Tab-separated table of C-alpha atoms and ligand atoms in Angstrom:
chain	number	residue	atom	x	y	z
Z	1	MET	CA	-14.719	22.163	9.641
Z	2	ARG	CA	-15.532	25.741	8.722
Z	3	ARG	CA	-14.853	26.660	5.139
Z	4	TRP	CA	-12.404	29.474	5.912
Z	5	LEU	CA	-10.347	27.220	8.135
Z	6	ALA	CA	-10.284	24.512	5.470
Z	7	ALA	CA	-9.137	27.108	2.940
Z	8	LEU	CA	-6.405	28.359	5.256
Z	9	ILE	CA	-5.155	24.822	5.901
Z	10	GLY	CA	-5.275	24.148	2.174
Z	11	LEU	CA	-3.159	27.228	1.509
Z	12	VAL	CA	-0.476	26.405	4.043
Z	13	LEU	CA	-0.355	22.760	2.955
Z	14	GLY	CA	-0.076	23.798	-0.649
Z	15	LEU	CA	-3.285	22.030	-1.583
Z	16	SER	CA	-5.286	23.077	-4.589
Z	17	LEU	CA	-8.892	23.872	-3.751
Z	18	ALA	CA	-9.764	24.562	-7.400
Z	19	ALA	CA	-13.057	23.440	-8.939
Z	20	PRO	CA	-13.185	19.882	-10.229
Z	21	VAL	CA	-11.367	19.282	-13.524
Z	22	ARG	CA	-12.640	16.726	-16.045
Z	23	ALA	CA	-9.089	16.064	-17.179
Z	24	GLU	CA	-7.892	13.581	-19.775
Z	25	SER	CA	-4.281	14.367	-18.998
Z	26	TYR	CA	-2.690	14.537	-15.627
Z	27	ALA	CA	0.329	15.989	-13.883
Z	28	LEU	CA	2.127	15.841	-10.548
Z	29	ALA	CA	1.970	18.911	-8.335
Z	30	PRO	CA	4.542	19.248	-5.522
Z	31	MET	CA	3.184	18.848	-2.033
Z	32	PHE	CA	4.872	19.983	1.233
Z	33	LYS	CA	6.967	22.495	-0.689
Z	34	GLY	CA	10.432	22.900	0.784
Z	35	HIS	CA	10.232	19.547	2.572
Z	36	GLU	CA	12.232	16.616	1.226
Z	37	PHE	CA	12.453	13.167	2.698
Z	38	ASP	CA	15.048	10.377	2.768
Z	39	LYS	CA	13.702	7.422	0.766
Z	40	PRO	CA	10.012	7.912	1.603
Z	41	VAL	CA	7.974	4.731	1.286
Z	42	LEU	CA	4.557	5.657	2.667
Z	43	LEU	CA	2.248	8.644	3.132
Z	44	LEU	CA	-0.707	8.337	5.509
Z	45	PRO	CA	-3.257	10.939	6.533
Z	46	ALA	CA	-4.012	11.256	10.224
Z	47	PRO	CA	-7.699	10.547	10.945
Z	48	PRO	CA	-10.064	13.516	10.967
Z	49	ASP	CA	-9.412	15.563	14.072
Z	50	LYS	CA	-8.917	19.180	15.101
Z	51	VAL	CA	-5.946	19.604	12.767
Z	52	VAL	CA	-5.039	18.193	9.370
Z	53	ALA	CA	-1.897	16.091	9.609
Z	54	TRP	CA	0.087	13.609	7.545
Z	55	TYR	CA	2.675	10.980	8.316
Z	56	VAL	CA	5.575	10.319	5.969
Z	57	VAL	CA	7.454	7.045	6.513
Z	58	GLU	CA	11.133	6.876	5.612
Z	59	GLN	CA	12.585	3.480	4.750
Z	60	GLU	CA	15.462	3.787	7.240
Z	61	GLY	CA	13.045	4.103	10.147
Z	62	VAL	CA	12.015	7.702	10.770
Z	63	ILE	CA	8.362	8.726	10.585
Z	64	TRP	CA	7.639	12.430	10.201
Z	65	ARG	CA	4.447	14.238	11.098
Z	66	LEU	CA	3.460	17.217	8.968
Z	67	ALA	CA	0.787	19.586	10.194
Z	68	PRO	CA	-0.037	23.110	9.126
Z	69	ASP	CA	0.752	26.199	11.103
Z	70	GLU	CA	0.962	29.846	10.051
Z	71	ASN	CA	4.359	29.269	8.376
Z	72	GLY	CA	3.403	26.229	6.293
Z	73	PRO	CA	3.567	22.520	6.941
Z	74	HIS	CA	5.279	22.047	10.309
Z	75	GLN	CA	7.500	18.961	10.256
Z	76	THR	CA	8.240	17.095	13.485
Z	77	VAL	CA	9.544	13.632	14.339
Z	78	PHE	CA	6.702	11.209	15.049
Z	79	VAL	CA	9.184	8.456	15.914
Z	80	ASP	CA	12.761	7.480	15.079
Z	81	LEU	CA	13.243	3.709	15.093
Z	82	ARG	CA	16.468	3.507	13.102
Z	83	ALA	CA	18.299	1.764	15.963
Z	84	ARG	CA	16.046	-1.304	15.693
Z	85	ILE	CA	15.483	-1.389	11.925
Z	86	GLU	CA	17.659	-3.058	9.287
Z	87	SER	CA	17.532	-1.046	6.104
Z	88	GLY	CA	20.771	-2.142	4.452
Z	89	PRO	CA	19.322	-4.430	1.725
Z	90	ASN	CA	17.348	-2.518	-0.958
Z	91	GLU	CA	13.981	-4.007	-0.045
Z	92	ALA	CA	14.433	-3.946	3.752
Z	93	GLY	CA	13.590	-1.269	6.297
Z	94	LEU	CA	10.478	0.321	7.715
Z	95	LEU	CA	8.011	-0.849	5.067
Z	96	GLY	CA	4.499	-0.399	6.399
Z	97	MET	CA	2.353	1.605	8.812
Z	98	ALA	CA	-1.338	1.458	9.627
Z	99	LEU	CA	-3.431	3.334	12.141
Z	100	HIS	CA	-5.925	1.305	14.140
Z	101	PRO	CA	-9.523	2.089	13.065
Z	102	ASN	CA	-10.075	3.492	16.606
Z	103	PHE	CA	-6.749	5.362	16.606
Z	104	LEU	CA	-8.278	8.583	17.946
Z	105	GLU	CA	-9.444	6.663	21.030
Z	106	ASN	CA	-6.671	4.073	21.548
Z	107	GLY	CA	-3.613	5.664	19.867
Z	108	ARG	CA	-2.579	2.306	18.346
Z	109	VAL	CA	-0.188	2.327	15.427
Z	110	TYR	CA	0.978	-0.829	13.612
Z	111	LEU	CA	4.348	-0.901	11.941
Z	112	SER	CA	6.018	-3.396	9.617
Z	113	TYR	CA	9.779	-3.565	9.456
Z	114	THR	CA	12.833	-5.785	9.131
Z	115	ALA	CA	14.707	-5.913	12.412
Z	116	LYS	CA	18.374	-5.019	12.845
Z	117	GLY	CA	20.642	-7.953	12.066
Z	118	SER	CA	21.140	-10.747	9.586
Z	119	PRO	CA	19.432	-12.858	8.378
Z	120	LEU	CA	16.433	-10.585	8.155
Z	121	VAL	CA	13.347	-11.073	10.310
Z	122	SER	CA	10.111	-9.249	9.450
Z	123	HIS	CA	8.290	-7.760	12.412
Z	124	ILE	CA	4.696	-6.648	12.621
Z	125	ALA	CA	4.421	-4.634	15.830
Z	126	MET	CA	1.960	-2.436	17.677
Z	127	PHE	CA	2.983	0.884	19.214
Z	128	VAL	CA	0.968	3.528	21.063
Z	129	SER	CA	0.770	7.262	20.632
Z	130	ARG	CA	-0.090	8.857	24.000
Z	131	ASP	CA	-0.439	12.427	22.789
Z	132	GLY	CA	-3.121	12.328	20.144
Z	133	GLY	CA	-0.815	11.334	17.304
Z	134	ARG	CA	1.909	13.958	17.728
Z	135	THR	CA	4.554	11.388	18.718
Z	136	LEU	CA	4.790	7.612	19.059
Z	137	ASP	CA	5.965	6.035	22.313
Z	138	GLU	CA	8.924	3.964	21.129
Z	139	THR	CA	8.962	2.014	24.409
Z	140	SER	CA	5.442	0.748	23.781
Z	141	GLU	CA	6.325	-1.877	21.197
Z	142	THR	CA	4.346	-5.120	21.332
Z	143	THR	CA	5.160	-7.798	18.753
Z	144	VAL	CA	2.191	-9.070	16.785
Z	145	LEU	CA	4.023	-11.483	14.495
Z	146	THR	CA	7.523	-12.207	13.211
Z	147	LEU	CA	8.603	-14.008	10.067
Z	148	ASP	CA	12.094	-15.224	9.203
Z	149	GLN	CA	13.301	-14.083	5.775
Z	150	PRO	CA	15.500	-16.685	4.047
Z	151	TYR	CA	16.925	-14.068	1.622
Z	152	SER	CA	17.338	-10.306	1.807
Z	153	ASN	CA	14.845	-9.335	-0.914
Z	154	HIS	CA	11.061	-9.682	-1.460
Z	155	ASN	CA	10.130	-8.672	2.049
Z	156	GLY	CA	6.731	-7.307	1.074
Z	157	GLY	CA	5.729	-5.621	4.275
Z	158	HIS	CA	2.678	-3.579	3.436
Z	159	ILE	CA	-0.029	-3.545	6.131
Z	160	ALA	CA	-3.502	-1.984	6.095
Z	161	PHE	CA	-6.796	-2.297	7.907
Z	162	GLY	CA	-9.677	-3.359	5.717
Z	163	PRO	CA	-13.210	-1.990	5.948
Z	164	ASP	CA	-13.855	-5.122	8.041
Z	165	ARG	CA	-11.404	-3.734	10.620
Z	166	LYS	CA	-9.059	-6.677	10.156
Z	167	LEU	CA	-5.323	-6.151	9.674
Z	168	TYR	CA	-4.047	-7.332	6.274
Z	169	ILE	CA	-0.321	-8.066	5.822
Z	170	GLY	CA	1.480	-8.782	2.549
Z	171	PHE	CA	4.632	-10.934	2.577
Z	172	GLY	CA	6.885	-11.782	-0.377
Z	173	ASP	CA	8.095	-15.241	-1.325
Z	174	GLY	CA	11.243	-15.014	0.825
Z	175	GLY	CA	13.426	-13.721	-1.992
Z	176	SER	CA	16.314	-14.860	-4.161
Z	177	GLY	CA	14.919	-15.379	-7.697
Z	178	GLY	CA	12.237	-17.659	-9.086
Z	179	ASP	CA	11.080	-18.696	-5.590
Z	180	PRO	CA	13.629	-21.546	-5.340
Z	181	LYS	CA	11.945	-23.189	-2.346
Z	182	GLY	CA	8.434	-22.858	-3.672
Z	183	PHE	CA	7.127	-20.772	-0.757
Z	184	GLY	CA	4.460	-19.035	-2.870
Z	185	GLN	CA	2.573	-22.314	-3.302
Z	186	ASN	CA	3.411	-23.790	0.123
Z	187	PRO	CA	0.334	-23.559	2.390
Z	188	ASN	CA	2.471	-24.054	5.521
Z	189	THR	CA	4.455	-20.797	5.334
Z	190	LEU	CA	3.383	-17.172	5.563
Z	191	LEU	CA	5.902	-16.257	2.847
Z	192	GLY	CA	4.318	-15.386	-0.474
Z	193	LYS	CA	0.934	-14.739	1.104
Z	194	LEU	CA	-1.564	-12.093	2.087
Z	195	LEU	CA	-2.597	-12.495	5.746
Z	196	ARG	CA	-5.702	-11.359	7.605
Z	197	LEU	CA	-5.610	-10.976	11.402
Z	198	ASP	CA	-8.036	-9.813	14.074
Z	199	VAL	CA	-5.848	-7.674	16.332
Z	200	ASP	CA	-8.791	-6.840	18.624
Z	201	GLY	CA	-10.010	-10.395	19.310
Z	202	ALA	CA	-7.017	-11.565	21.365
Z	203	ALA	CA	-3.389	-10.607	22.114
Z	204	PRO	CA	-1.414	-10.481	19.937
Z	205	TYR	CA	-4.093	-11.519	17.437
Z	206	ALA	CA	-6.972	-13.888	16.775
Z	207	ILE	CA	-7.786	-15.801	13.617
Z	208	PRO	CA	-10.996	-14.355	12.164
Z	209	PRO	CA	-13.407	-17.317	12.006
Z	210	ASP	CA	-14.295	-16.397	8.414
Z	211	ASN	CA	-10.696	-16.610	7.211
Z	212	PRO	CA	-10.605	-19.030	4.271
Z	213	PHE	CA	-8.304	-21.505	6.026
Z	214	ALA	CA	-9.530	-20.957	9.594
Z	215	MET	CA	-10.682	-24.597	9.624
Z	216	GLY	CA	-7.552	-26.011	7.935
Z	217	GLY	CA	-5.915	-26.508	4.561
Z	218	ALA	CA	-3.261	-23.869	5.138
Z	219	ARG	CA	-1.920	-21.616	7.880
Z	220	PRO	CA	-5.058	-20.018	9.318
Z	221	GLU	CA	-3.653	-16.471	9.009
Z	222	ILE	CA	-3.616	-16.805	5.196
Z	223	TYR	CA	-6.160	-14.875	3.121
Z	224	ALA	CA	-4.611	-15.321	-0.355
Z	225	THR	CA	-1.712	-17.369	-1.720
Z	226	GLY	CA	0.693	-17.545	-4.662
Z	227	LEU	CA	2.230	-14.071	-4.343
Z	228	ARG	CA	5.766	-13.131	-5.279
Z	229	ASN	CA	6.293	-9.749	-3.674
Z	230	PRO	CA	3.101	-7.814	-3.004
Z	231	TRP	CA	4.063	-4.151	-3.068
Z	232	ARG	CA	1.084	-2.202	-1.882
Z	233	PHE	CA	-2.530	-3.187	-1.687
Z	234	SER	CA	-5.585	-1.099	-0.899
Z	235	PHE	CA	-9.323	-1.215	-0.387
Z	236	ASP	CA	-11.735	0.678	-2.623
Z	237	ARG	CA	-13.528	3.206	-0.394
Z	238	VAL	CA	-16.828	2.710	-2.253
Z	239	ASN	CA	-17.182	-1.042	-2.663
Z	240	GLY	CA	-14.424	-2.446	-0.411
Z	241	ALA	CA	-12.709	-4.331	-3.257
Z	242	LEU	CA	-9.134	-5.392	-2.433
Z	243	TRP	CA	-6.557	-4.457	-5.070
Z	244	LEU	CA	-3.021	-5.817	-4.882
Z	245	ALA	CA	0.027	-5.233	-7.058
Z	246	ASP	CA	2.465	-8.134	-7.250
Z	247	VAL	CA	6.029	-7.489	-8.454
Z	248	GLY	CA	7.116	-9.810	-11.272
Z	249	GLN	CA	10.295	-11.733	-11.904
Z	250	ASN	CA	11.827	-10.818	-15.262
Z	251	GLU	CA	8.862	-10.111	-17.489
Z	252	TRP	CA	5.407	-9.405	-16.085
Z	253	GLU	CA	4.170	-6.936	-13.474
Z	254	GLU	CA	0.671	-7.596	-12.258
Z	255	ILE	CA	-2.477	-6.042	-10.765
Z	256	ASN	CA	-4.807	-8.388	-8.917
Z	257	LEU	CA	-8.312	-8.176	-7.492
Z	258	VAL	CA	-8.079	-10.327	-4.384
Z	259	THR	CA	-10.812	-12.580	-3.013
Z	260	ALA	CA	-10.631	-14.845	0.034
Z	261	GLY	CA	-8.757	-18.097	-0.382
Z	262	SER	CA	-7.612	-17.442	-3.942
Z	263	ASN	CA	-4.272	-18.475	-5.410
Z	264	TYR	CA	-2.554	-15.839	-7.569
Z	265	GLY	CA	-0.265	-18.293	-9.292
Z	266	TRP	CA	3.349	-17.590	-8.348
Z	267	ASN	CA	5.698	-19.378	-9.072
Z	268	ILE	CA	3.738	-21.453	-11.545
Z	269	ARG	CA	2.673	-18.348	-13.423
Z	270	GLU	CA	4.142	-14.853	-13.789
Z	271	GLY	CA	1.330	-12.494	-14.713
Z	272	ALA	CA	-0.999	-14.302	-17.105
Z	273	HIS	CA	1.840	-16.498	-18.472
Z	274	CYS	CA	3.628	-19.693	-17.572
Z	275	PHE	CA	6.679	-19.122	-15.416
Z	276	ASP	CA	7.629	-22.749	-14.843
Z	277	ALA	CA	6.717	-24.241	-18.221
Z	278	ASP	CA	7.026	-27.829	-17.013
Z	279	ALA	CA	4.731	-27.401	-14.036
Z	280	CYS	CA	2.466	-24.846	-15.708
Z	281	ARG	CA	-1.240	-25.075	-15.217
Z	282	THR	CA	-4.098	-22.605	-14.960
Z	283	GLU	CA	-6.572	-24.643	-12.968
Z	284	GLY	CA	-7.237	-23.118	-9.578
Z	285	LEU	CA	-5.002	-20.092	-10.283
Z	286	ILE	CA	-6.237	-16.541	-10.706
Z	287	ASP	CA	-4.643	-14.427	-13.425
Z	288	PRO	CA	-4.163	-10.707	-12.874
Z	289	VAL	CA	-6.778	-8.213	-14.117
Z	290	ALA	CA	-3.972	-6.169	-15.683
Z	291	GLU	CA	-0.299	-6.670	-16.421
Z	292	TYR	CA	2.595	-4.963	-18.221
Z	293	ASP	CA	5.957	-6.194	-19.387
Z	294	HIS	CA	9.455	-4.914	-18.761
Z	295	ASP	CA	9.444	-2.722	-21.832
Z	296	GLU	CA	7.160	-0.456	-19.801
Z	297	GLY	CA	8.778	-0.666	-16.382
Z	298	CYS	CA	10.531	-2.962	-13.909
Z	299	SER	CA	8.588	-3.141	-10.638
Z	300	VAL	CA	4.935	-2.371	-10.034
Z	301	THR	CA	3.709	-0.137	-7.203
Z	302	GLY	CA	0.049	-0.574	-6.346
Z	303	GLY	CA	-2.129	2.476	-5.744
Z	304	PHE	CA	-5.765	3.190	-5.071
Z	305	VAL	CA	-9.118	3.360	-6.766
Z	306	TYR	CA	-9.651	7.088	-7.283
Z	307	ARG	CA	-12.698	8.283	-5.327
Z	308	GLY	CA	-11.879	11.978	-5.027
Z	309	ARG	CA	-13.843	14.956	-6.328
Z	310	ALA	CA	-11.183	17.033	-8.070
Z	311	LEU	CA	-10.805	14.740	-11.108
Z	312	PRO	CA	-14.255	13.416	-12.108
Z	313	ALA	CA	-12.932	11.703	-15.293
Z	314	LEU	CA	-10.715	9.507	-13.101
Z	315	TRP	CA	-13.467	8.466	-10.728
Z	316	GLY	CA	-13.619	4.682	-10.285
Z	317	ALA	CA	-10.255	3.949	-11.955
Z	318	TYR	CA	-7.585	1.961	-10.193
Z	319	VAL	CA	-4.403	4.056	-10.286
Z	320	TYR	CA	-0.999	2.365	-10.140
Z	321	GLY	CA	2.548	2.959	-11.312
Z	322	ASP	CA	6.029	1.618	-11.940
Z	323	TYR	CA	9.113	2.238	-9.830
Z	324	CYS	CA	11.597	2.450	-12.707
Z	325	SER	CA	9.737	4.170	-15.537
Z	326	GLY	CA	7.603	6.329	-13.287
Z	327	THR	CA	4.645	5.657	-15.567
Z	328	ILE	CA	1.241	5.990	-13.919
Z	329	TRP	CA	-1.726	4.083	-15.320
Z	330	GLY	CA	-5.470	4.079	-14.726
Z	331	LEU	CA	-7.484	0.880	-15.025
Z	332	PHE	CA	-11.082	1.827	-15.829
Z	333	PRO	CA	-13.973	-0.581	-15.304
Z	334	LYS	CA	-16.150	-1.227	-18.331
Z	335	SER	CA	-19.324	-0.918	-16.324
Z	336	ASP	CA	-20.162	1.646	-13.654
Z	337	ALA	CA	-22.435	-0.967	-12.117
Z	338	ASP	CA	-19.377	-3.035	-11.176
Z	339	VAL	CA	-17.691	-0.257	-9.262
Z	340	PHE	CA	-20.772	0.573	-7.222
Z	341	SER	CA	-21.662	-2.966	-6.299
Z	342	THR	CA	-20.778	-4.047	-2.813
Z	343	GLY	CA	-20.311	-7.720	-2.046
Z	344	ALA	CA	-20.555	-8.750	-5.702
Z	345	ASN	CA	-17.896	-11.022	-7.151
Z	346	PRO	CA	-15.069	-8.781	-8.403
Z	347	ARG	CA	-13.908	-11.608	-10.646
Z	348	ALA	CA	-16.885	-10.978	-12.866
Z	349	TRP	CA	-15.835	-7.377	-13.412
Z	350	SER	CA	-14.196	-6.352	-16.677
Z	351	PHE	CA	-11.872	-3.492	-17.483
Z	352	GLU	CA	-10.756	-1.418	-20.432
Z	353	PRO	CA	-7.080	-1.678	-21.465
Z	354	PRO	CA	-4.993	0.361	-18.974
Z	355	ARG	CA	-4.597	4.023	-19.926
Z	356	VAL	CA	-1.368	5.930	-19.380
Z	357	LEU	CA	-2.177	8.883	-17.118
Z	358	ILE	CA	1.376	10.139	-16.727
Z	359	GLU	CA	4.090	8.915	-19.078
Z	360	ARG	CA	7.141	9.494	-16.964
Z	361	GLY	CA	7.113	10.275	-13.235
Z	362	PRO	CA	9.561	9.728	-10.378
Z	363	ASN	CA	10.735	6.431	-8.813
Z	364	ILE	CA	7.343	5.654	-7.323
Z	365	SER	CA	7.709	3.860	-4.010
Z	366	SER	CA	4.106	4.335	-2.989
Z	367	PHE	CA	0.834	6.101	-3.575
Z	368	GLY	CA	-1.043	7.897	-0.815
Z	369	GLU	CA	-4.768	8.466	-0.387
Z	370	GLY	CA	-5.984	11.554	1.444
Z	371	LEU	CA	-9.011	11.754	3.692
Z	372	ASP	CA	-10.694	13.464	0.716
Z	373	SER	CA	-9.658	10.492	-1.492
Z	374	GLU	CA	-7.285	12.597	-3.642
Z	375	LEU	CA	-4.156	10.661	-4.609
Z	376	TYR	CA	-0.478	11.322	-3.958
Z	377	VAL	CA	2.791	9.896	-5.261
Z	378	LEU	CA	6.028	9.352	-3.335
Z	379	ASP	CA	9.359	9.843	-5.101
Z	380	HIS	CA	11.698	7.342	-3.462
Z	381	GLN	CA	14.989	8.640	-4.856
Z	382	GLY	CA	14.098	12.340	-5.060
Z	383	GLY	CA	12.472	12.429	-1.630
Z	384	ARG	CA	9.438	14.399	-2.750
Z	385	VAL	CA	5.691	14.036	-2.409
Z	386	PHE	CA	3.313	14.956	-5.260
Z	387	ARG	CA	-0.413	15.192	-5.722
Z	388	ILE	CA	-2.035	13.916	-8.918
Z	389	VAL	CA	-3.798	16.843	-10.575
Z	390	GLY	CA	-5.601	17.488	-13.890
Z	391	GLU	CA	-3.884	19.322	-16.723
Z	392	LYS	CA	-6.840	20.937	-18.442
L	1	LIG	CA1	0.262	-13.792	-10.064
């Protein structure tokens, strides 16, 4: 894209094109000025094309498209699925969206939502955009997978394509409190798990032959087990590492580096601590790489490893936050070698104690990652979108 056009788009989108800042303190700069959303839960950039565009997902089931024109970001309805989405319970609704890696050619969009009715049923579904991503054909829905939810909370619901072009899906333990039916450790349910599907290999999906349980031992869709309520996971754009935040019960919020076939402990452990003291063990269970207790927040929201250019001091840090306190942390690796290595064992990596980047922010429902790898924050209650910027 020509530089003047990029600058114009930056101006109308309210982006800062300032020189990189080696900041030690950070702030939130409003994005899409004048545009507020109703309980936004996800921000996704459209793939690189003729125009810069973003999608903002609202929990009740509307997805907006924002694209620049001469008057600023132009907001239009991408799709309105409120009629088929149940968003009554706090943790239900339209919870995830992912664009197929070949979206510009095939227009495929994957959505994750709880369907209208009770008890809740989670749906992973494919839709098609037939106009280059301006709108989504709501009649094009094809179900990929459904999962009955025994309780109304802990629906997880995040979906994302990995660098391996497989679709990853995070499901919570089914809800209630304490995982009363032990779903997190039950290999025969998709509740409390991270899944990995090949949506190109067959309809509606194929099991990737290199899935850890493709040959048995658990449901073959499962990639990782022992999760309570994974709320956002992401892939590092440099080394492909898979970072996942798992919401805790009453005490510990956790950040995990996920590897194939691993068990992240719930409901035997909460964070790096015993949850069920009688059954507690550590053998075969992976503790989080970072945790915080409920003096510092109430519910973790996973973010991204920062790989942008505007904030060089933040490069390589995993950025995450808390829904209640609005605190945003950065988890910095001890060794640069770790963050560059591809295919190495992330479990061997070590990190400095988490640093507070922003003491008190909004009710963070999600982080967003731009095409340029800059990071954004969604304010669930206030309906705003912010960009993380440097303060000096
Ligand atoms: Ca855990």
